[in-house]
Amino acid sequence: NDHVTLGRADGQGDLFDGASRFCEESLPENSIYRFLARERGRLFPDELFADLFSGRGRRSVPPSVVATVMVLQRLGGLSDREAVDRYAFDVRWRYAAGVGGYGAGGWDEFAHTVLVDMRERLRGSQRPDRIFEVGLQAASAAGLVGRRRVLDSTPLYDAVATMDTVTLIRSAVRGLLAVADGEDVDLAGELRATLSSGDDYATAAKPQIDWDDHAAREQLIDSRAREGYGLLGLLDGRELAEPVRQAAALLATVLGQDLETGEDGVLRVARRVAKDRVISTVDPDTRHGHKTSARGFDGYKGHAALDPDSEIITATRVTPGNAGDASAAEDLIDDLLTDQPGPAESQTTGPQTTGPQTTGPGAGGGQDGERATVYGDNAYGTGEFHDRLREAGIESRCKTQTPTAAGGRFSKDRFDIDLGAGTVACPGGVSTPIRPATAGGGIAYFGSACQACPLRAQCTTATGGRTVSVGPHEQTLTDARARQSDPAWVADYRATRPKVERKLGHLMRRQHGGRRARVRGTVRVDADFRLLAGAINLARLAVLKLRGTAHGWVVAT
């Protein structure tokens, strides 16, 4: 807490302040500025941040002021310097922060490092996401958060440059040497003594070679890789300080993911892409990602859960870009998973005929009569996630991918899979047993039966005949496809799921701090994305005319 005490805002204000009076008369009722000016004291009382500060020392800028600036900064997609400049000269920001006009005696300006410091204090606290939480709690108290959730994700581009193999290796070596210099000078000397290529790794610039010369490129990669392995060999078996250990682990990862040894013993760039390839030593968490098979990106994925009636974001999570959407699904619906009575029988018995009944924003609002329901596209329609929802008593409206086959041949759903009898029957009427396979599933081999089958050309081109894989969640997926063929299911899905896409559009409409991450590392990007979601929620609450009263939060009618 570095001897900074909690600063407190003036709760009285100046009744004759011209700037505040101008804003009251000019701004619309549902403006985020009027909402923050009116409800700031309830949402962000200075005492909410008391644990971040010391009991003695100089006074901080009142946290209620800083939190307001952070919210408006994220809504505007502004850098820290731009945000404090806007606060100093935009009367709407000053009105929202409750400091009044120039001469009202409030905080006229503060350094941009105050925002950096506040984010760091929050990150190290027990409640790092409290700015997001207070808006969600207010929405819940007003009955705006029901028990339906729509899930989706969106790419977040990283804030660093993607590195090629040579740059990755040199950068990882430079990082190890720099950390060793700061932790153990003797160790750093030993490490540098192993270098023999003539590269002192003093700069990030690539060595000057003829990059059109294939042999020169191979010699460069081989020499730098061998130096990297030499450094790791020197450290092997030693007790290392944690920063040195982390730098060595990164170097080992970089060397192992991109290189292979040829028959001549020379280390070369492998003609493949590692499954979990590190693409930058500046931000080792960022990854190659694909939103679709034809659309790639480098960075992270931002996952969000939305209440479709009030359009309040209820949860967010950031993962590396190569993570599947379903991997974050349970985290996004943790509030539903921890408040459910038991298995949902309707999840196992074919099509549904009715959808959840709502009547507008906050309908249900967590009332006992509202059925918990989760919506998602094909990325969430996995057997594991369907089963998890069923076990928790949650209705799954996650779409399940329909099987396909190359060349328009018979897809898997043309085969009659009888799990009870342990057989699979093909369209030609041939039945074969399901043989056990790894991971709890099985495989049905049709083999020689395909040779004389008149439907062979429509089924397979494999010389050994058609095979059908049966997964451990086969029945779950079959039931899910049956449910989603019901017109009522389809109508509810189409009316509900697109709302999360529109909300993600609101989150991403600013390039700086929206689609493009402002910080590095999963932890920081995750916190920044949740702060953005919290700001968007507050703007939504302003539109819904949320008000704090002596009896709690209510929506004005």
XYZ file of C-alpha atoms in Angstrom:
557
model
C 0.000 0.000 0.000
C 3.141 2.215 -0.063
C 1.893 4.756 2.500
C -0.978 6.246 0.490
C -4.165 6.826 2.460
C -7.728 6.718 1.214
C -8.812 9.989 -0.335
C -12.444 10.944 0.077
C -14.639 12.879 -2.304
C -16.702 15.861 -1.191
C -20.198 14.435 -0.847
C -21.913 17.821 -0.647
C -21.055 19.390 -3.977
C -21.733 22.965 -4.973
C -25.420 23.715 -5.556
C -24.481 26.821 -7.525
C -21.884 25.161 -9.749
C -22.638 26.268 -13.305
C -21.040 23.263 -14.982
C -23.164 20.771 -13.091
C -26.320 22.794 -13.687
C -25.535 22.959 -17.414
C -25.094 19.168 -17.595
C -28.308 18.538 -15.662
C -30.232 20.687 -18.114
C -28.522 19.468 -21.309
C -27.826 15.755 -20.963
C -30.603 13.211 -21.645
C -32.047 11.299 -18.710
C -30.528 8.002 -19.844
C -27.034 9.445 -20.333
C -24.190 7.517 -18.686
C -22.913 10.856 -17.355
C -26.163 11.619 -15.520
C -26.377 8.045 -14.278
C -22.859 8.141 -12.804
C -23.367 11.604 -11.350
C -26.552 10.438 -9.612
C -25.502 6.928 -8.542
C -21.739 7.213 -8.210
C -21.892 7.383 -4.421
C -23.894 4.126 -4.239
C -21.878 2.292 -6.881
C -18.368 3.456 -5.998
C -18.274 4.797 -2.438
C -14.697 5.576 -1.455
C -14.993 3.012 1.353
C -15.380 0.267 -1.279
C -11.665 0.711 -2.007
C -10.426 1.166 1.561
C -8.521 -2.149 1.565
C -6.288 -0.858 -1.244
C -4.720 1.901 0.849
C -2.614 2.373 3.952
C -3.613 3.935 7.262
C -1.077 6.749 6.952
C 0.639 8.772 4.262
C -0.418 11.178 1.550
C -4.027 11.127 0.417
C -4.963 9.483 -2.847
C -7.229 10.875 -5.510
C -10.686 9.803 -4.255
C -11.302 6.256 -5.596
C -14.869 7.184 -6.570
C -13.387 9.752 -8.955
C -10.797 7.328 -10.349
C -13.378 4.535 -10.800
C -15.662 6.901 -12.713
C -12.792 7.906 -15.000
C -11.897 4.238 -15.548
C -15.472 3.462 -16.610
C -15.660 6.393 -19.023
C -12.194 5.582 -20.326
C -13.242 2.059 -21.273
C -16.454 3.280 -22.895
C -14.480 5.740 -24.985
C -11.614 3.381 -25.855
C -9.067 5.891 -24.565
C -5.473 5.525 -23.400
C -4.568 6.596 -19.858
C -3.172 9.940 -21.055
C -6.224 10.594 -23.212
C -8.534 9.733 -20.314
C -7.000 12.161 -17.818
C -6.935 14.820 -20.523
C -10.645 14.243 -21.168
C -11.329 14.403 -17.427
C -9.494 17.727 -17.160
C -11.262 19.434 -20.061
C -14.595 17.689 -20.666
C -17.252 19.093 -18.335
C -19.361 15.916 -18.683
C -16.581 13.820 -17.175
C -16.179 16.255 -14.291
C -19.915 16.246 -13.724
C -20.026 12.443 -13.709
C -17.098 12.284 -11.274
C -18.772 14.773 -8.940
C -15.897 17.269 -8.865
C -17.802 20.192 -10.396
C -16.495 22.886 -12.662
C -13.205 24.725 -12.564
C -13.213 26.632 -9.327
C -15.564 24.303 -7.499
C -12.672 23.107 -5.356
C -12.608 19.533 -6.689
C -9.767 17.647 -8.317
C -9.003 19.697 -11.423
C -6.525 17.155 -12.810
C -4.290 14.238 -11.900
C -1.472 12.290 -13.565
C -2.223 9.352 -15.859
C -0.122 7.145 -13.565
C -2.983 7.282 -11.037
C -4.967 4.998 -13.374
C -1.987 2.652 -13.713
C -1.615 2.558 -9.934
C -5.312 1.864 -9.338
C -5.321 -1.068 -11.765
C -2.252 -2.493 -10.037
C -3.826 -2.136 -6.594
C -7.017 -3.824 -7.778
C -5.088 -6.665 -9.414
C -3.274 -7.422 -6.168
C -6.416 -7.276 -4.017
C -8.911 -9.915 -2.888
C -11.612 -8.353 -5.108
C -9.879 -7.316 -8.334
C -13.149 -7.110 -10.317
C -15.210 -4.997 -7.927
C -16.022 -2.340 -10.543
C -17.677 -5.033 -12.667
C -19.278 -6.654 -9.641
C -21.051 -3.575 -8.300
C -22.891 -2.984 -11.564
C -23.927 -6.632 -11.788
C -25.094 -6.621 -8.159
C -27.191 -3.511 -8.768
C -28.774 -5.119 -11.835
C -29.532 -8.296 -9.884
C -31.041 -6.360 -6.978
C -33.370 -4.599 -9.428
C -34.543 -7.930 -10.895
C -32.753 -7.416 -14.193
C -30.802 -10.676 -14.122
C -32.817 -13.818 -14.691
C -31.741 -17.421 -15.162
C -31.151 -17.485 -18.895
C -27.655 -17.080 -20.368
C -26.377 -16.684 -23.906
C -22.705 -17.560 -24.480
C -20.281 -16.498 -27.191
C -16.684 -15.425 -27.748
C -14.790 -12.899 -29.843
C -11.139 -12.519 -30.900
C -8.941 -10.067 -29.001
C -5.840 -9.086 -30.963
C -2.642 -9.046 -28.934
C -0.599 -5.929 -28.187
C 2.701 -7.356 -29.473
C 4.249 -8.377 -32.773
C 4.245 -12.056 -33.746
C 7.860 -13.302 -33.908
C 9.490 -15.661 -36.401
C 11.670 -18.548 -35.212
C 15.003 -16.696 -35.250
C 13.562 -13.719 -33.377
C 11.880 -16.015 -30.842
C 15.101 -17.872 -30.060
C 17.232 -14.728 -29.793
C 14.605 -12.954 -27.704
C 14.349 -15.918 -25.305
C 18.147 -16.044 -24.955
C 18.297 -12.297 -24.370
C 15.580 -12.612 -21.736
C 17.464 -15.375 -19.891
C 20.712 -13.372 -19.922
C 18.948 -10.206 -18.723
C 17.233 -12.006 -15.841
C 20.491 -13.695 -14.833
C 22.249 -10.304 -14.808
C 19.691 -9.051 -12.315
C 19.594 -12.174 -10.113
C 23.112 -13.660 -10.091
C 26.068 -11.917 -11.715
C 28.301 -15.000 -11.451
C 25.690 -17.158 -13.158
C 25.283 -14.539 -15.868
C 29.043 -14.681 -16.483
C 28.936 -18.470 -16.820
C 26.057 -18.251 -19.265
C 27.804 -15.678 -21.458
C 30.969 -17.765 -21.467
C 29.105 -20.530 -23.324
C 28.227 -18.228 -26.236
C 30.428 -18.924 -29.245
C 28.602 -17.550 -32.284
C 29.860 -13.996 -31.845
C 26.330 -12.743 -31.152
C 26.320 -10.751 -27.899
C 22.489 -10.558 -27.870
C 22.726 -6.882 -26.940
C 19.906 -5.800 -29.263
C 16.727 -7.306 -30.631
C 17.894 -6.750 -34.213
C 18.492 -9.842 -36.320
C 22.113 -10.638 -37.324
C 23.132 -9.215 -40.684
C 23.231 -12.059 -43.201
C 22.142 -12.626 -46.769
C 18.566 -13.712 -46.097
C 18.240 -14.923 -49.696
C 21.039 -17.444 -49.049
C 19.386 -20.679 -47.854
C 22.630 -22.071 -46.409
C 23.280 -18.858 -44.438
C 19.783 -18.957 -42.957
C 20.202 -22.589 -41.909
C 23.607 -21.868 -40.345
C 22.151 -18.965 -38.377
C 19.246 -21.022 -37.016
C 21.506 -23.964 -36.150
C 24.088 -21.819 -34.332
C 21.579 -19.862 -32.256
C 19.614 -22.990 -31.386
C 22.765 -24.770 -30.223
C 23.657 -21.796 -28.066
C 20.220 -21.954 -26.530
C 20.598 -25.657 -25.780
C 24.047 -24.947 -24.345
C 22.567 -22.410 -21.911
C 19.909 -24.903 -20.821
C 22.540 -27.604 -20.383
C 24.513 -25.330 -18.077
C 21.424 -24.709 -15.928
C 20.344 -28.357 -15.826
C 20.204 -29.694 -12.261
C 20.885 -26.332 -10.611
C 18.720 -24.628 -8.014
C 17.598 -21.432 -9.713
C 15.827 -18.274 -8.639
C 12.218 -18.229 -9.859
C 12.737 -15.488 -12.513
C 15.696 -17.424 -13.962
C 13.708 -20.671 -13.920
C 10.806 -19.029 -15.793
C 13.148 -17.521 -18.410
C 14.853 -20.901 -18.916
C 11.471 -22.631 -19.259
C 10.447 -20.138 -21.947
C 13.697 -20.735 -23.844
C 13.152 -24.497 -23.663
C 9.603 -24.095 -24.991
C 10.720 -21.916 -27.893
C 13.517 -24.299 -28.875
C 11.313 -27.371 -28.676
C 8.334 -26.095 -30.641
C 9.892 -24.908 -33.904
C 13.018 -27.012 -34.521
C 13.830 -30.488 -35.734
C 17.154 -32.222 -36.373
C 17.863 -33.369 -39.916
C 19.721 -36.542 -40.927
C 22.904 -34.459 -41.150
C 22.523 -33.382 -37.503
C 21.683 -29.759 -38.371
C 18.853 -28.048 -36.468
C 16.288 -26.595 -38.854
C 12.880 -24.961 -38.683
C 10.290 -27.750 -38.581
C 7.791 -27.929 -41.425
C 4.857 -27.926 -39.036
C 3.133 -25.691 -36.493
C 3.276 -26.808 -32.868
C -0.116 -27.384 -31.247
C 0.348 -24.740 -28.542
C 2.993 -22.587 -30.201
C 4.369 -19.584 -28.316
C 4.373 -16.720 -30.839
C 6.025 -13.971 -28.781
C 8.451 -13.855 -25.860
C 7.162 -10.389 -24.979
C 3.732 -11.908 -24.288
C 4.179 -15.691 -23.943
C 0.441 -16.192 -23.292
C -0.735 -15.058 -26.726
C -1.481 -17.720 -29.360
C -2.515 -18.297 -32.960
C -6.303 -18.565 -32.964
C -9.126 -19.283 -35.419
C -12.644 -17.967 -35.033
C -13.538 -19.911 -38.174
C -11.533 -22.260 -40.407
C -10.859 -19.372 -42.786
C -10.386 -16.566 -40.267
C -7.241 -16.583 -38.148
C -5.872 -14.105 -35.630
C -3.093 -13.752 -33.072
C -4.007 -13.003 -29.469
C -6.731 -14.065 -27.079
C -10.416 -14.932 -26.958
C -12.842 -12.905 -24.895
C -15.753 -15.045 -23.668
C -18.986 -13.534 -22.331
C -22.306 -14.645 -20.855
C -25.341 -12.410 -21.353
C -28.788 -12.223 -19.799
C -30.829 -12.016 -23.030
C -33.772 -10.146 -21.501
C -31.964 -7.207 -19.900
C -28.785 -7.529 -22.030
C -26.616 -7.395 -18.906
C -23.266 -9.200 -19.150
C -23.152 -11.619 -16.232
C -19.655 -13.070 -16.614
C -16.530 -12.824 -18.766
C -13.332 -14.753 -19.193
C -10.250 -14.388 -21.399
C -8.319 -17.397 -22.716
C -5.426 -17.805 -25.187
C -6.598 -17.569 -28.783
C -6.290 -21.294 -29.457
C -8.670 -22.324 -26.649
C -12.024 -23.783 -27.641
C -15.178 -21.858 -26.761
C -16.561 -24.714 -24.676
C -13.452 -24.708 -22.453
C -14.647 -21.503 -20.775
C -18.366 -22.318 -20.739
C -18.636 -23.609 -17.173
C -16.866 -20.537 -15.778
C -19.359 -18.298 -17.563
C -22.389 -19.975 -15.957
C -20.906 -20.631 -12.526
C -23.789 -18.739 -10.871
C -26.315 -21.125 -12.468
C -24.283 -24.244 -11.730
C -24.116 -23.443 -8.028
C -27.863 -22.821 -7.701
C -29.637 -25.743 -9.337
C -31.943 -28.449 -7.893
C -30.863 -31.488 -9.893
C -30.877 -33.269 -13.270
C -33.255 -32.067 -15.958
C -35.216 -35.069 -17.152
C -36.409 -33.262 -20.271
C -32.831 -33.188 -21.573
C -32.935 -36.920 -22.323
C -36.309 -37.429 -23.951
C -36.419 -35.901 -27.404
C -37.791 -32.577 -28.731
C -39.099 -29.818 -26.494
C -42.351 -28.133 -27.360
C -42.146 -24.898 -25.431
C -39.454 -22.342 -24.638
C -38.717 -20.267 -21.545
C -41.448 -17.708 -20.925
C -40.345 -14.103 -20.437
C -41.994 -10.738 -20.649
C -39.138 -8.319 -21.155
C -36.113 -7.009 -19.261
C -35.630 -8.863 -16.038
C -38.582 -11.179 -16.603
C -38.184 -13.910 -14.061
C -35.329 -12.001 -12.448
C -34.181 -15.213 -10.812
C -37.705 -16.086 -9.686
C -38.404 -19.685 -8.759
C -40.681 -20.210 -11.777
C -38.034 -19.433 -14.372
C -36.124 -22.360 -15.820
C -32.365 -21.939 -16.039
C -31.437 -22.138 -19.731
C -28.158 -21.759 -21.610
C -27.924 -20.800 -25.296
C -24.869 -21.192 -27.508
C -23.785 -21.954 -31.054
C -22.176 -25.171 -32.305
C -18.982 -24.494 -30.360
C -20.870 -25.100 -27.108
C -22.962 -28.044 -28.298
C -20.501 -30.708 -27.154
C -21.579 -33.890 -25.441
C -19.610 -33.004 -22.313
C -21.280 -29.614 -21.941
C -24.772 -30.972 -22.648
C -24.248 -33.590 -19.936
C -22.916 -31.009 -17.484
C -25.995 -28.854 -17.962
C -28.319 -31.820 -17.581
C -26.628 -32.857 -14.334
C -27.130 -29.341 -12.964
C -30.799 -29.191 -13.978
C -30.176 -26.558 -16.658
C -31.924 -26.694 -20.015
C -29.466 -26.723 -22.914
C -30.301 -24.638 -25.953
C -26.790 -25.005 -27.327
C -26.851 -25.958 -30.979
C -25.193 -29.269 -31.876
C -23.348 -29.674 -35.163
C -25.073 -31.916 -37.697
C -22.718 -34.659 -38.959
C -21.267 -34.162 -42.437
C -19.292 -36.341 -44.853
C -16.925 -35.399 -47.670
C -18.271 -35.403 -51.190
C -21.908 -35.458 -50.100
C -21.656 -39.105 -49.014
C -23.724 -40.652 -46.232
C -23.123 -38.783 -43.011
C -23.063 -40.418 -39.605
C -26.702 -39.602 -38.877
C -27.752 -41.906 -41.757
C -26.588 -44.856 -39.656
C -28.797 -46.414 -36.968
C -26.696 -46.480 -33.792
C -28.208 -48.750 -31.140
C -26.204 -48.229 -27.968
C -28.363 -50.671 -26.021
C -27.619 -53.519 -28.415
C -24.104 -52.262 -29.133
C -24.587 -52.258 -32.910
C -24.579 -49.895 -35.873
C -26.745 -50.488 -38.976
C -25.840 -48.834 -42.283
C -28.286 -47.491 -44.927
C -27.822 -50.772 -46.827
C -29.263 -52.759 -43.945
C -25.975 -54.304 -42.749
C -25.485 -54.366 -38.969
C -22.112 -54.648 -37.228
C -21.050 -54.589 -33.548
C -19.427 -51.596 -31.853
C -15.920 -52.526 -30.807
C -14.468 -50.731 -27.759
C -11.935 -47.989 -28.427
C -9.955 -45.514 -26.358
C -11.517 -42.629 -24.428
C -14.692 -44.574 -23.672
C -16.007 -44.723 -27.215
C -16.127 -47.396 -29.890
C -15.802 -48.087 -33.633
C -18.035 -50.043 -35.969
C -16.206 -51.681 -38.926
C -18.246 -52.656 -41.986
C -15.217 -54.061 -43.839
C -15.959 -56.649 -46.529
C -19.692 -55.903 -46.454
C -18.933 -52.720 -48.400
C -17.273 -54.518 -51.328
C -20.466 -55.662 -53.062
C -22.795 -53.034 -51.598
C -24.719 -51.119 -54.311
C -24.570 -47.970 -52.098
C -20.774 -48.045 -51.734
C -20.167 -45.045 -54.010
C -22.557 -42.986 -51.879
C -20.947 -44.121 -48.621
C -17.140 -44.481 -48.757
C -14.019 -44.574 -50.921
C -11.900 -46.367 -48.293
C -10.485 -49.683 -49.535
C -11.153 -51.267 -46.152
C -14.792 -50.210 -46.140
C -16.738 -47.723 -44.034
C -16.063 -47.210 -40.330
C -18.283 -45.295 -37.890
C -16.904 -43.846 -34.673
C -19.207 -43.890 -31.657
C -18.250 -41.373 -28.988
C -18.815 -41.642 -25.232
C -21.540 -38.956 -25.491
C -23.218 -40.329 -28.603
C -26.691 -40.614 -27.065
C -26.455 -37.109 -25.621
C -25.624 -35.654 -29.030
C -28.366 -37.658 -30.718
C -30.935 -36.365 -28.221
C -29.676 -32.816 -28.677
C -30.094 -33.008 -32.463
C -33.601 -34.347 -31.986
C -34.548 -31.464 -29.692
C -33.212 -28.803 -32.023
C -35.331 -30.091 -34.910
C -38.456 -28.850 -33.091
C -39.818 -25.579 -34.612
C -40.437 -24.060 -31.170
C -36.807 -24.781 -30.221
C -35.582 -23.187 -33.441
C -37.770 -20.089 -33.019
C -36.584 -19.507 -29.444
C -32.942 -20.032 -30.419
C -33.123 -17.628 -33.351
C -34.857 -14.979 -31.262
C -32.407 -15.212 -28.376
C -28.861 -16.109 -29.374
C -28.130 -13.156 -31.720
C -28.402 -10.779 -28.757
C -24.974 -11.786 -27.505
C -23.450 -11.031 -30.907
C -24.850 -7.506 -30.746
C -23.464 -7.074 -27.233
C -20.030 -8.281 -28.325
C -20.257 -5.672 -31.082
C -20.754 -3.032 -28.370
C -17.662 -4.310 -26.573
C -15.522 -4.297 -29.716
C -16.607 -1.029 -31.343
C -13.490 0.771 -30.095
C -10.254 -0.457 -31.672
C -8.047 0.695 -28.766
C -8.940 -1.358 -25.726
C -11.722 -3.123 -27.589
C -10.682 -5.494 -30.337
C -7.008 -4.684 -29.705
C -5.803 -5.545 -26.198
C -4.250 -2.646 -24.300
C -2.115 -4.830 -22.030
C -0.122 -8.078 -22.104
C -0.643 -11.435 -20.399
C -3.813 -13.428 -19.787
C -4.339 -12.067 -16.260
C -4.163 -8.426 -17.304
C -6.148 -8.851 -20.522
C -8.807 -10.746 -18.548
C -9.095 -7.944 -15.970
C -9.246 -5.286 -18.688
C -11.926 -7.162 -20.630
C -14.039 -7.533 -17.474
C -13.648 -3.814 -16.730
C -14.865 -3.081 -20.269
C -17.862 -5.369 -19.696
C -18.575 -3.563 -16.419
C -18.535 -0.195 -18.187
C -20.891 -1.472 -20.903
C -23.209 -2.815 -18.188
C -23.345 0.569 -16.466
C -24.197 2.243 -19.773
C -26.992 -0.304 -20.221
C -28.297 0.377 -16.703
C -28.404 4.071 -17.568
C -30.559 3.263 -20.612
C -32.844 1.116 -18.447
C -33.153 4.070 -16.009
C -31.908 2.214 -12.954
C -32.197 4.241 -9.746
C -31.046 3.757 -6.210
C -33.681 4.339 -3.540
C -33.879 3.982 0.215
C -35.280 0.486 -0.384
C -32.687 -0.631 -2.958
C -32.265 -0.533 -6.716
C -35.319 -0.113 -8.939
C -35.998 0.447 -12.634
C -37.916 3.649 -13.268
C -41.107 3.226 -15.258
